[in-house]
Short mmCIF file of C-alpha atoms and ligand atoms in Angstrom, two decimals:
data_model
loop_
_atom_site.label_atom_id
_atom_site.label_comp_id
_atom_site.label_asym_id
_atom_site.label_seq_id
_atom_site.Cartn_x
_atom_site.Cartn_y
_atom_site.Cartn_z
CA MET A 645 32.92 57.03 93.25
CA SER A 646 36.25 58.77 92.91
CA VAL A 647 38.74 58.72 95.76
CA PRO A 648 41.46 61.38 95.70
CA SER A 649 44.50 59.65 94.23
CA SER A 650 47.02 61.86 95.98
CA SER A 651 45.93 60.61 99.38
CA ARG A 652 47.72 57.66 100.95
CA GLN A 653 45.96 54.45 101.93
CA LEU A 654 43.95 55.80 104.86
CA GLY A 655 42.39 52.62 106.19
CA PRO A 656 41.93 48.91 105.56
CA GLN A 657 40.38 47.57 102.39
CA LEU A 658 36.78 46.71 103.23
CA ALA A 659 34.77 44.26 101.12
CA LEU A 660 31.49 42.38 101.25
CA ALA A 661 31.59 38.58 101.43
CA SER A 662 29.10 35.77 102.01
CA THR A 663 31.65 33.22 103.24
CA ILE A 664 34.93 33.35 105.12
CA ALA A 665 37.74 33.51 102.55
CA ALA A 666 40.37 30.78 102.63
CA ARG A 667 43.09 33.37 103.20
CA ALA A 668 41.41 35.02 106.19
CA GLU A 669 43.47 34.60 109.37
CA LEU A 670 40.97 35.77 111.92
CA LEU A 671 37.23 36.06 112.43
CA LEU A 672 35.97 39.06 114.37
CA ILE A 673 32.61 38.49 116.04
CA GLY A 674 30.35 40.52 118.31
CA ILE A 675 29.11 39.07 121.60
CA VAL A 676 26.45 40.31 123.97
CA SER A 677 26.15 39.57 127.67
CA GLY A 678 23.44 36.95 128.23
CA PRO A 679 22.10 35.55 131.51
CA ASP A 680 24.41 32.53 131.28
CA GLY A 681 27.46 34.20 129.81
CA PRO A 682 28.49 35.54 126.43
CA GLU A 683 26.21 34.99 123.45
CA LEU A 684 26.97 35.52 119.81
CA ALA A 685 25.30 38.68 118.54
CA GLY A 686 23.77 36.73 115.67
CA ASP A 687 25.36 33.68 114.08
CA PHE A 688 25.44 35.12 110.60
CA GLY A 689 26.61 32.52 108.16
CA LEU A 690 28.35 30.45 110.84
CA ASP A 691 27.68 26.72 110.99
CA ALA A 692 25.03 26.15 113.64
CA GLU A 693 27.14 23.43 115.26
CA LEU A 694 30.01 25.87 115.74
CA VAL A 695 28.02 28.43 117.72
CA GLY A 696 27.60 26.45 120.97
CA PRO A 697 31.28 25.43 121.26
CA LEU A 698 32.39 28.96 120.38
CA GLU A 699 30.25 30.48 123.13
CA ALA A 700 31.48 27.82 125.58
CA SER A 701 35.14 28.50 124.72
CA LEU A 702 34.67 32.23 125.17
CA ALA A 703 32.93 31.72 128.52
CA ALA A 704 35.72 29.36 129.61
CA VAL A 705 38.36 32.08 129.21
CA GLY A 706 36.24 34.64 131.05
CA ALA A 707 34.50 36.55 128.27
CA THR A 708 31.28 38.22 129.43
CA GLY A 709 30.15 40.33 126.48
CA ARG A 710 30.70 43.55 128.43
CA PHE A 711 30.88 46.55 126.08
CA GLU A 712 34.30 46.90 124.39
CA GLU A 713 35.72 43.78 126.07
CA LEU A 714 38.17 41.95 123.78
CA THR A 715 38.75 38.20 123.90
CA ARG A 716 40.98 36.35 121.47
CA ILE A 717 40.88 32.55 121.28
CA PRO A 718 42.11 29.86 118.88
CA ALA A 719 39.41 29.16 116.34
CA PRO A 720 37.43 25.94 116.70
CA GLY A 721 38.24 23.42 113.96
CA GLY A 722 36.10 23.78 110.88
CA LEU A 723 35.89 27.58 110.96
CA GLY A 724 38.76 28.00 108.51
CA VAL A 725 40.63 30.75 110.40
CA ASP A 726 43.41 30.62 113.00
CA ALA A 727 41.80 32.78 115.64
CA VAL A 728 38.53 34.33 116.73
CA LEU A 729 38.40 37.79 118.23
CA ALA A 730 35.25 38.55 120.16
CA VAL A 731 34.33 42.12 120.96
CA GLY A 732 31.73 42.84 123.64
CA LEU A 733 28.64 44.81 122.65
CA GLY A 734 27.01 44.94 126.11
CA ASP A 735 23.32 44.15 126.61
CA ARG A 736 21.54 42.48 123.71
CA GLY A 737 18.74 45.06 123.80
CA GLY A 738 21.26 47.86 123.27
CA VAL A 739 22.38 46.60 119.86
CA ILE A 740 19.80 44.17 118.47
CA ASP A 741 16.29 45.47 117.71
CA ALA A 742 17.31 48.45 119.83
CA SER A 743 14.81 51.15 120.76
CA ASP A 744 17.49 53.76 119.93
CA PRO A 745 19.01 52.79 116.57
CA ALA A 746 21.52 55.68 116.61
CA ALA A 747 22.87 54.61 120.00
CA ALA A 748 23.05 51.02 118.77
CA ALA A 749 24.97 52.10 115.68
CA GLU A 750 27.45 54.05 117.80
CA LYS A 751 28.00 50.99 120.03
CA ILE A 752 28.79 48.91 116.97
CA ARG A 753 31.01 51.66 115.54
CA ARG A 754 32.96 51.90 118.79
CA ALA A 755 33.24 48.15 119.30
CA ALA A 756 34.44 47.75 115.70
CA GLY A 757 36.98 50.51 116.34
CA VAL A 758 38.28 48.90 119.52
CA ALA A 759 38.60 45.58 117.66
CA ALA A 760 40.31 47.18 114.67
CA ARG A 761 42.90 48.77 116.94
CA SER A 762 43.82 45.31 118.26
CA LEU A 763 44.09 43.70 114.81
CA THR A 764 47.61 44.98 114.14
CA GLY A 765 49.72 42.40 112.35
CA ILE A 766 46.68 40.72 110.77
CA ALA A 767 46.68 40.97 106.98
CA HIS A 768 43.20 39.61 106.30
CA ALA A 769 40.27 39.28 108.67
CA ALA A 770 36.58 38.57 108.28
CA THR A 771 33.81 39.84 110.53
CA THR A 772 30.17 39.21 111.31
CA LEU A 773 29.75 42.75 112.76
CA GLY A 774 28.52 44.05 109.41
CA ALA A 775 25.40 41.94 109.69
CA LEU A 776 24.36 44.00 112.73
CA ASP A 777 24.86 47.41 111.08
CA LEU A 778 26.97 47.38 107.94
CA GLY A 779 27.63 51.12 107.77
CA ALA A 780 28.52 51.50 111.45
CA ALA A 781 30.77 48.43 111.43
CA ALA A 782 32.60 49.64 108.32
CA GLU A 783 33.12 53.15 109.69
CA GLY A 784 34.35 51.81 113.04
CA LEU A 785 36.77 49.35 111.42
CA PHE A 786 38.17 51.90 109.00
CA LEU A 787 38.58 54.70 111.55
CA GLY A 788 39.80 52.39 114.33
CA ALA A 789 42.58 51.09 112.06
CA TYR A 790 43.66 54.61 111.07
CA LEU A 791 47.33 55.30 111.84
CA PHE A 792 49.44 58.33 110.98
CA THR A 793 53.04 57.26 110.35
CA GLU A 794 54.11 59.82 107.78
CA PHE A 795 56.81 61.29 109.99
CA LYS A 796 58.24 57.98 111.27
CA SER A 797 61.52 57.32 109.48
CA ALA A 798 61.03 53.54 109.57
CA ALA A 799 57.90 51.68 108.51
CA PRO A 800 56.11 49.89 111.38
CA ALA A 801 57.27 46.29 111.99
CA ALA A 802 54.99 43.70 110.36
CA GLY A 803 53.35 42.86 113.69
CA ARG A 804 52.42 46.51 114.20
CA LEU A 805 50.90 47.22 110.81
CA PRO A 806 47.20 48.03 110.87
CA VAL A 807 44.89 45.34 109.51
CA ALA A 808 45.06 45.48 105.70
CA ARG A 809 41.76 43.89 104.70
CA VAL A 810 38.50 43.04 106.39
CA ASP A 811 35.66 41.14 104.72
CA LEU A 812 32.24 42.04 106.06
CA LEU A 813 30.06 38.93 106.03
CA VAL A 814 26.53 39.66 104.89
CA ALA A 815 23.83 37.60 103.28
CA GLY A 816 23.62 38.15 99.53
CA PRO A 817 26.74 40.26 98.93
CA ARG A 818 25.66 40.86 95.36
CA ALA A 819 22.59 42.76 96.48
CA LYS A 820 22.65 46.43 95.54
CA GLU A 821 21.78 47.90 98.91
CA PRO A 822 24.73 46.59 100.97
CA LYS A 823 27.08 47.72 98.21
CA GLN A 824 25.76 51.26 98.44
CA VAL A 825 25.80 51.26 102.23
CA LEU A 826 29.42 50.08 102.27
CA ALA A 827 30.53 52.58 99.59
CA ARG A 828 28.96 55.43 101.53
CA ALA A 829 30.54 54.31 104.82
CA ILE A 830 33.98 54.04 103.19
CA ALA A 831 33.59 57.50 101.63
CA ILE A 832 32.59 59.04 104.97
CA ALA A 833 35.37 57.27 106.87
CA THR A 834 37.90 58.27 104.21
CA ALA A 835 36.86 61.91 104.44
CA THR A 836 37.20 61.73 108.23
CA ALA A 837 40.68 60.26 107.78
CA VAL A 838 41.59 63.00 105.28
CA ALA A 839 40.70 65.57 107.96
CA ARG A 840 42.73 63.60 110.53
CA ASP A 841 45.75 63.55 108.22
CA LEU A 842 45.62 67.31 107.75
CA VAL A 843 45.35 67.88 111.51
CA ASN A 844 48.15 65.40 112.23
CA THR A 845 50.53 67.00 109.74
CA PRO A 846 52.84 69.15 111.90
CA PRO A 847 52.94 72.94 111.58
CA SER A 848 56.48 72.73 110.14
CA HIS A 849 54.95 71.00 107.12
CA LEU A 850 51.42 72.40 107.02
CA PHE A 851 51.50 76.20 106.82
CA PRO A 852 48.89 78.33 105.07
CA ALA A 853 50.27 78.12 101.50
CA GLU A 854 50.80 74.35 101.79
CA PHE A 855 47.36 73.82 103.35
CA ALA A 856 45.80 75.87 100.55
CA ALA A 857 47.64 73.83 97.91
CA ARG A 858 46.46 70.56 99.45
CA ALA A 859 42.89 71.79 99.75
CA ALA A 860 42.95 72.97 96.13
CA ALA A 861 44.35 69.60 94.95
CA LEU A 862 41.70 67.66 96.87
CA GLY A 863 39.02 69.91 95.40
CA GLU A 864 40.28 69.66 91.83
CA GLU A 865 40.37 65.87 91.96
CA VAL A 866 36.62 65.73 92.54
CA GLY A 867 35.72 68.61 90.21
CA LEU A 868 35.03 71.37 92.74
CA GLY A 869 35.33 75.02 91.76
CA VAL A 870 38.59 76.20 93.36
CA GLU A 871 39.76 79.70 94.19
CA VAL A 872 42.80 80.62 96.32
CA LEU A 873 43.49 84.17 97.48
CA ASP A 874 47.10 84.92 98.46
CA GLU A 875 48.20 87.64 100.87
CA LYS A 876 48.26 90.34 98.19
CA ALA A 877 44.70 89.61 97.11
CA LEU A 878 43.59 89.41 100.74
CA GLU A 879 45.13 92.80 101.45
CA ARG A 880 43.64 94.34 98.31
CA LYS A 881 40.14 93.03 98.95
CA GLY A 882 40.02 94.13 102.57
CA PHE A 883 40.36 90.93 104.59
CA GLY A 884 41.70 92.77 107.62
CA GLY A 885 41.10 89.93 110.07
CA ILE A 886 43.04 87.34 108.07
CA ILE A 887 45.84 89.82 107.33
CA GLY A 888 46.01 90.95 110.97
CA VAL A 889 46.31 87.42 112.33
CA GLY A 890 48.74 86.30 109.62
CA LYS A 891 51.09 89.24 109.60
CA GLY A 892 53.29 88.04 112.45
CA SER A 893 54.34 84.99 110.43
CA SER A 894 56.94 84.68 107.68
CA ARG A 895 54.47 82.27 106.07
CA PRO A 896 51.64 84.44 104.72
CA PRO A 897 47.91 83.70 105.00
CA ARG A 898 45.51 82.32 102.40
CA LEU A 899 41.79 82.06 101.76
CA VAL A 900 40.50 79.01 99.91
CA ARG A 901 37.06 78.68 98.34
CA LEU A 902 35.81 75.27 97.20
CA SER A 903 32.41 75.00 95.58
CA HIS A 904 30.23 72.03 94.77
CA LYS A 905 27.42 72.86 92.34
CA GLY A 906 25.22 69.86 92.95
CA SER A 907 22.03 71.31 91.54
CA ARG A 908 21.03 73.71 88.79
CA ARG A 909 17.46 73.67 90.01
CA LYS A 910 16.15 77.11 90.90
CA GLY A 911 15.54 77.21 94.63
CA ALA A 912 17.98 74.39 95.38
CA PRO A 913 19.46 75.08 98.80
CA THR A 914 22.91 76.63 99.15
CA VAL A 915 24.92 75.70 102.21
CA ALA A 916 27.99 77.72 103.16
CA LEU A 917 30.71 76.03 105.20
CA VAL A 918 33.42 77.99 107.01
CA GLY A 919 36.31 76.46 109.00
CA LYS A 920 39.05 77.97 111.16
CA GLY A 921 42.43 77.26 109.58
CA VAL A 922 45.04 78.50 112.04
CA THR A 923 47.92 76.20 111.10
CA PHE A 924 49.60 77.02 114.40
CA ASP A 925 48.42 79.21 117.26
CA THR A 926 51.16 80.54 119.54
CA GLY A 927 48.71 83.16 120.76
CA GLY A 928 50.73 85.85 118.97
CA ILE A 929 51.97 88.73 121.16
CA SER A 930 49.42 87.58 123.80
CA ILE A 931 51.54 84.45 123.81
CA LYS A 932 50.33 81.15 125.24
CA PRO A 933 52.13 79.29 128.05
CA ALA A 934 54.65 76.66 126.85
CA ALA A 935 52.88 73.68 128.44
CA GLY A 936 50.65 72.06 125.83
CA MET A 937 51.34 74.65 123.15
CA GLU A 938 52.28 71.83 120.76
CA ASN A 939 48.60 70.87 120.67
CA MET A 940 47.92 74.09 118.76
CA THR A 941 48.92 72.15 115.63
CA SER A 942 45.23 71.18 115.77
CA ASP A 943 44.01 74.77 115.42
CA MET A 944 43.11 74.14 111.78
CA GLY A 945 40.82 71.23 112.71
CA GLY A 946 37.70 73.14 111.66
CA ALA A 947 39.21 73.99 108.29
CA ALA A 948 40.35 70.38 107.76
CA ALA A 949 36.83 69.13 108.48
CA VAL A 950 35.25 71.68 106.13
CA VAL A 951 37.65 70.81 103.26
CA ALA A 952 37.04 67.08 103.73
CA THR A 953 33.26 67.62 103.91
CA VAL A 954 32.89 69.64 100.69
CA VAL A 955 35.07 67.09 98.86
CA LEU A 956 32.84 64.34 100.23
CA ALA A 957 29.69 66.22 99.18
CA ALA A 958 31.01 66.11 95.60
CA GLN A 959 31.91 62.42 95.83
CA LEU A 960 28.44 61.60 97.13
CA LYS A 961 26.95 63.84 94.39
CA LEU A 962 24.68 65.60 96.87
CA PRO A 963 22.00 67.48 94.89
CA ILE A 964 22.54 70.80 96.68
CA ASN A 965 25.08 73.62 96.38
CA VAL A 966 27.85 73.62 98.96
CA ILE A 967 30.49 76.32 99.14
CA ALA A 968 33.38 76.18 101.56
CA THR A 969 35.28 79.30 102.61
CA VAL A 970 38.45 78.51 104.49
CA PRO A 971 40.71 81.20 105.99
CA MET A 972 44.23 80.01 106.76
CA ALA A 973 46.83 81.84 108.84
CA GLU A 974 49.67 81.18 111.27
CA ASN A 975 49.40 83.14 114.53
CA MET A 976 52.98 84.10 115.48
CA PRO A 977 54.62 86.78 117.62
CA SER A 978 57.20 88.86 115.80
CA ALA A 979 58.20 92.41 114.93
CA THR A 980 55.51 92.40 112.27
CA ALA A 981 52.78 90.84 114.43
CA GLN A 982 49.61 92.69 115.33
CA ARG A 983 49.60 94.21 118.81
CA PRO A 984 47.03 94.14 121.60
CA GLY A 985 45.21 97.42 121.09
CA ASP A 986 45.50 97.42 117.30
CA VAL A 987 42.33 98.12 115.35
CA LEU A 988 41.65 96.19 112.15
CA THR A 989 38.92 96.40 109.54
CA GLN A 990 37.10 93.16 108.81
CA TYR A 991 35.86 92.25 105.33
CA GLY A 992 32.74 94.37 104.79
CA GLY A 993 34.02 97.36 106.79
CA ARG A 994 33.38 96.71 110.48
CA THR A 995 36.29 97.66 112.78
CA VAL A 996 37.59 95.49 115.62
CA GLU A 997 39.86 96.36 118.53
CA VAL A 998 42.22 93.42 119.01
CA ILE A 999 42.57 93.34 122.78
CA ASN A 1000 43.94 89.80 122.89
CA THR A 1001 45.86 88.44 119.88
CA ASP A 1002 45.15 84.89 121.08
CA ALA A 1003 41.46 85.36 120.25
CA GLU A 1004 42.47 85.14 116.58
CA GLY A 1005 40.09 82.49 115.28
CA ARG A 1006 37.07 84.78 115.40
CA LEU A 1007 38.99 87.42 113.42
CA ILE A 1008 39.72 85.17 110.45
CA LEU A 1009 36.27 83.55 110.65
CA ALA A 1010 34.54 86.96 110.65
CA ASP A 1011 36.13 87.81 107.29
CA ALA A 1012 35.14 84.44 105.83
CA ILE A 1013 31.58 84.58 107.17
CA ALA A 1014 31.10 88.14 105.91
CA LEU A 1015 32.42 87.16 102.47
CA THR A 1016 30.27 84.05 102.02
CA CYS A 1017 27.13 85.85 103.23
CA GLU A 1018 27.78 88.69 100.78
CA LYS A 1019 28.79 86.61 97.75
CA ASP A 1020 26.91 83.32 98.04
CA ASP A 1021 23.55 84.30 99.57
CA PRO A 1022 23.45 81.01 101.51
CA ASP A 1023 20.29 79.51 102.99
CA TYR A 1024 22.37 77.79 105.65
CA LEU A 1025 25.78 78.52 107.13
CA ILE A 1026 27.77 76.08 109.24
CA ASP A 1027 31.04 77.28 110.68
CA THR A 1028 33.32 75.12 112.78
CA ALA A 1029 36.42 75.95 114.73
CA THR A 1030 38.77 74.99 117.54
CA LEU A 1031 37.69 78.34 118.87
CA THR A 1032 37.80 78.47 122.67
CA GLY A 1033 39.36 76.77 125.67
CA ALA A 1034 36.02 77.63 127.27
CA GLN A 1035 34.37 74.93 125.10
CA MET A 1036 36.34 72.34 127.06
CA VAL A 1037 35.58 74.02 130.40
CA ALA A 1038 31.86 73.90 129.58
CA LEU A 1039 31.51 70.53 127.85
CA GLY A 1040 34.73 68.54 128.21
CA SER A 1041 36.94 67.24 125.48
CA ARG A 1042 34.45 65.07 123.56
CA THR A 1043 31.29 67.18 123.27
CA PRO A 1044 31.15 69.90 120.61
CA GLY A 1045 29.24 73.04 121.56
CA VAL A 1046 26.65 74.03 118.95
CA MET A 1047 25.38 77.61 118.81
CA GLY A 1048 23.55 79.72 116.23
CA THR A 1049 19.99 80.44 115.10
CA GLU A 1050 17.84 78.25 117.32
CA GLU A 1051 16.08 75.93 114.91
CA PHE A 1052 19.10 75.11 112.78
CA ARG A 1053 21.36 74.91 115.84
CA ASP A 1054 19.10 72.26 117.38
CA ARG A 1055 18.85 70.38 114.07
CA VAL A 1056 22.65 70.26 113.75
CA ALA A 1057 23.11 69.21 117.39
CA ALA A 1058 20.51 66.43 117.06
CA ILE A 1059 22.11 65.12 113.87
CA SER A 1060 25.54 65.30 115.53
CA ARG A 1061 24.29 63.01 118.30
CA GLU A 1062 22.77 60.65 115.74
CA VAL A 1063 26.13 60.14 114.04
CA GLY A 1064 27.95 59.68 117.35
CA GLU A 1065 29.77 63.03 117.42
CA ASN A 1066 27.61 64.21 120.33
CA GLY A 1067 27.12 67.93 119.64
CA TRP A 1068 25.16 69.84 122.28
CA SER A 1069 23.09 73.03 121.89
CA MET A 1070 24.30 76.05 123.82
CA PRO A 1071 22.61 79.46 124.22
CA LEU A 1072 23.67 82.93 123.11
CA PRO A 1073 22.72 85.03 126.16
CA ALA A 1074 21.77 88.54 125.06
CA GLU A 1075 23.44 90.24 128.03
CA LEU A 1076 26.91 89.04 127.01
CA ARG A 1077 26.85 90.89 123.70
CA GLY A 1078 27.40 94.31 125.29
CA ASP A 1079 30.64 93.07 126.84
CA LEU A 1080 32.12 93.03 123.32
CA ASP A 1081 31.59 96.78 122.88
CA SER A 1082 34.84 98.68 122.31
CA LYS A 1083 35.78 102.24 123.26
CA VAL A 1084 37.62 102.83 119.98
CA ALA A 1085 36.17 100.41 117.41
CA ASP A 1086 32.83 98.85 116.47
CA LEU A 1087 33.65 95.70 118.45
CA ALA A 1088 36.32 94.28 120.73
CA ASN A 1089 37.57 90.74 120.10
CA VAL A 1090 37.29 89.72 123.78
CA THR A 1091 35.43 90.77 126.93
CA ASN A 1092 37.11 91.88 130.13
CA HIS A 1093 35.98 88.70 131.96
CA ARG A 1094 36.20 84.93 131.57
CA TRP A 1095 32.53 84.03 131.81
CA GLY A 1096 30.81 82.20 128.97
CA GLY A 1097 33.89 82.34 126.75
CA MET A 1098 32.49 79.90 124.19
CA LEU A 1099 29.23 81.83 123.94
CA VAL A 1100 31.00 85.20 123.69
CA ALA A 1101 33.07 83.93 120.75
CA ALA A 1102 29.85 82.84 119.00
CA LEU A 1103 28.23 86.23 119.74
CA PHE A 1104 31.22 87.87 118.05
CA LEU A 1105 30.74 85.66 114.95
CA ARG A 1106 27.00 86.36 114.91
CA GLU A 1107 27.77 90.00 114.11
CA PHE A 1108 29.00 88.87 110.67
CA VAL A 1109 26.25 86.39 109.75
CA GLY A 1110 23.89 87.76 107.11
CA GLU A 1111 20.25 88.56 107.82
CA GLY A 1112 17.94 85.56 107.45
CA VAL A 1113 20.73 82.98 107.16
CA GLN A 1114 20.14 79.83 109.19
CA TRP A 1115 23.38 79.50 111.09
CA ALA A 1116 25.14 76.89 113.23
CA HIS A 1117 28.53 77.39 114.86
CA ILE A 1118 30.28 74.23 116.10
CA ASP A 1119 33.11 74.76 118.61
CA VAL A 1120 35.34 71.68 118.51
CA ALA A 1121 38.33 72.94 120.54
CA GLY A 1122 38.43 69.67 122.48
CA PRO A 1123 36.68 67.16 120.17
CA ALA A 1124 38.86 67.84 117.08
CA TYR A 1125 42.02 66.59 118.73
CA ASN A 1126 42.52 63.74 121.17
CA THR A 1127 45.39 64.43 123.54
CA GLY A 1128 44.54 61.40 125.70
CA GLY A 1129 44.69 57.67 124.97
CA PRO A 1130 42.77 56.00 122.14
CA PHE A 1131 39.09 55.12 122.67
CA GLY A 1132 36.51 53.47 120.43
CA TYR A 1133 37.38 54.32 116.82
CA ILE A 1134 39.38 57.41 117.85
CA GLY A 1135 43.14 57.27 118.19
CA LYS A 1136 45.56 59.87 119.46
CA GLY A 1137 45.67 63.17 117.58
CA GLY A 1138 43.21 64.41 114.94
CA THR A 1139 39.74 62.91 115.22
CA GLY A 1140 38.06 64.24 112.08
CA VAL A 1141 35.23 65.76 114.15
CA PRO A 1142 32.87 67.28 112.92
CA VAL A 1143 33.07 65.81 109.36
CA ARG A 1144 30.40 63.18 110.04
CA THR A 1145 28.05 65.76 111.57
CA MET A 1146 28.41 68.15 108.64
CA ILE A 1147 27.96 65.55 105.91
CA ALA A 1148 24.88 64.20 107.70
CA VAL A 1149 23.46 67.72 107.91
CA LEU A 1150 24.11 68.24 104.19
CA GLU A 1151 22.38 64.94 103.40
CA ASP A 1152 19.46 65.96 105.61
CA ILE A 1153 19.18 69.32 103.81
CA ALA A 1154 19.39 67.56 100.43
CA GLU A 1155 16.51 65.32 101.52
CA ARG A 1156 14.26 67.71 103.41
CA GLY A 1157 15.38 71.19 102.42
N1 BES B 2398 42.92 78.00 119.57
C1 BES B 2398 42.51 78.56 120.79
C2 BES B 2398 41.41 77.75 121.47
C3 BES B 2398 41.79 76.36 121.92
C4 BES B 2398 42.16 76.13 123.22
C5 BES B 2398 41.68 75.29 121.05
C6 BES B 2398 42.46 74.86 123.64
C7 BES B 2398 41.99 74.02 121.45
C8 BES B 2398 42.37 73.79 122.75
C9 BES B 2398 41.98 79.99 120.59
O1 BES B 2398 42.54 80.69 119.55
C10 BES B 2398 42.26 80.74 121.84
O2 BES B 2398 43.40 80.88 122.17
N2 BES B 2398 41.21 81.20 122.50
C11 BES B 2398 41.35 81.91 123.72
C12 BES B 2398 40.34 83.02 123.71
C13 BES B 2398 40.52 84.01 124.82
C14 BES B 2398 41.79 84.80 124.62
C15 BES B 2398 39.32 84.91 124.87
C16 BES B 2398 41.07 80.94 124.86
O3 BES B 2398 40.22 80.08 124.72
O4 BES B 2398 41.74 81.04 125.88
ZN1 ZN B 2399 44.33 81.70 120.06
ZN1 ZN B 2400 43.29 79.51 117.96
#
């Protein structure tokens, strides 16, 4: 499996092992809360006579096995490491032989992430967590250890470096299956980290042309078909939404197309991906308040996730066709910016009255959706965007809103919950559509009220989705970017959501059509 060479080291080196290496400094174990105190969540490969004393030592310093609890103790003699770190997994039934395997996997992923965040300064650790769920443990470790330091002028002190290597202890490390499970988990976590890196790169350094160049480079490294339209081509071909949003900036817009031809079979499904790539959203002439505006560096989170996902689809050699269409623009106020009241013509000919220049995402997405539906004849279309503040009002900062054609919407939302990204189906109430009627144009880009803002934005996009296309729209305004403290395997800043949802949906389509 090829990993883009231009990307930095995005996470710790993860390897399979059947014994604790001599150089390992620390053993990370999972504990559950038992009736008489903490219990090892399996004693995988540990000497039986070490288990009792280990549990007793942990109990003696107050460990309970409560979910996400961390307890670090000196290692008992004979274990061959300096220290043991125990992470709580909660009730035994929640993680071992659990009735809900997806929930169990997410617990392990989160616990591994919490542990990885506390392993700074450790060069080499080993863990038994992989014996519970190898893929979930690997993803949690990799993503929990993710750190973005590109714009720090000094390297972190040794004690603050993320863990460099973790050996996952499993029986029979030479077996084929664990190798494949680990490789897939590393690929998925790496793609998530690639999306995080793009989101975390500040708008000074990631503007449309630069974003397009990085997306093209990532695509070329894995053999994707790559096409980049610059502002002249966009103007010539009638991408009025992308031009309108981008024209207030001295840094012109782009449209990137990345295609993975995974199958030549006639009737193989084609999935179109579209992601909002606003490299910075000031609101334009309808300018945003100053407080929190810096967070609008994340307004290309949908685009970052889509780029990372199509690259991953190629790496995983998914036997379907995936084509990503990614509009990129910077929304700035200036003498050349579009005005409230302007009318633009979207790709395909529909006109839109731009009442609020801060509702810009839907304008660039409409062009991209219209293009991919016209050119690619997709069976499925997933678009994702940091589209509305209303997403956070409705669902909070960690729950993506999923809208679209009902069956596919519910399939995407269910898969999103399975992978721990927690998407939730939302309706498209018919009565709201009329509120987007315009006096002068075919459509207005906003309504004259605040109600159902997330749903209204999706209703606007629906106007551009081709007939018969199974469509899901994922609003990740909150989930793409964590402005609070770290939790689980998610640190501050870009989260990589919804990469893991989209790749799981693509795998599901590859398997079931
Ligand atoms: N990029 C914002 C949405 C957003 C808000 C993302 C908060 C992440 C966090 C989007 O372009 C926007 O400004 N939407 C407006 C739409 C409104 C003018 C109808 C909004 O949500 O206020
Ligand atoms: Zn906006
Ligand atoms: Zn925006």
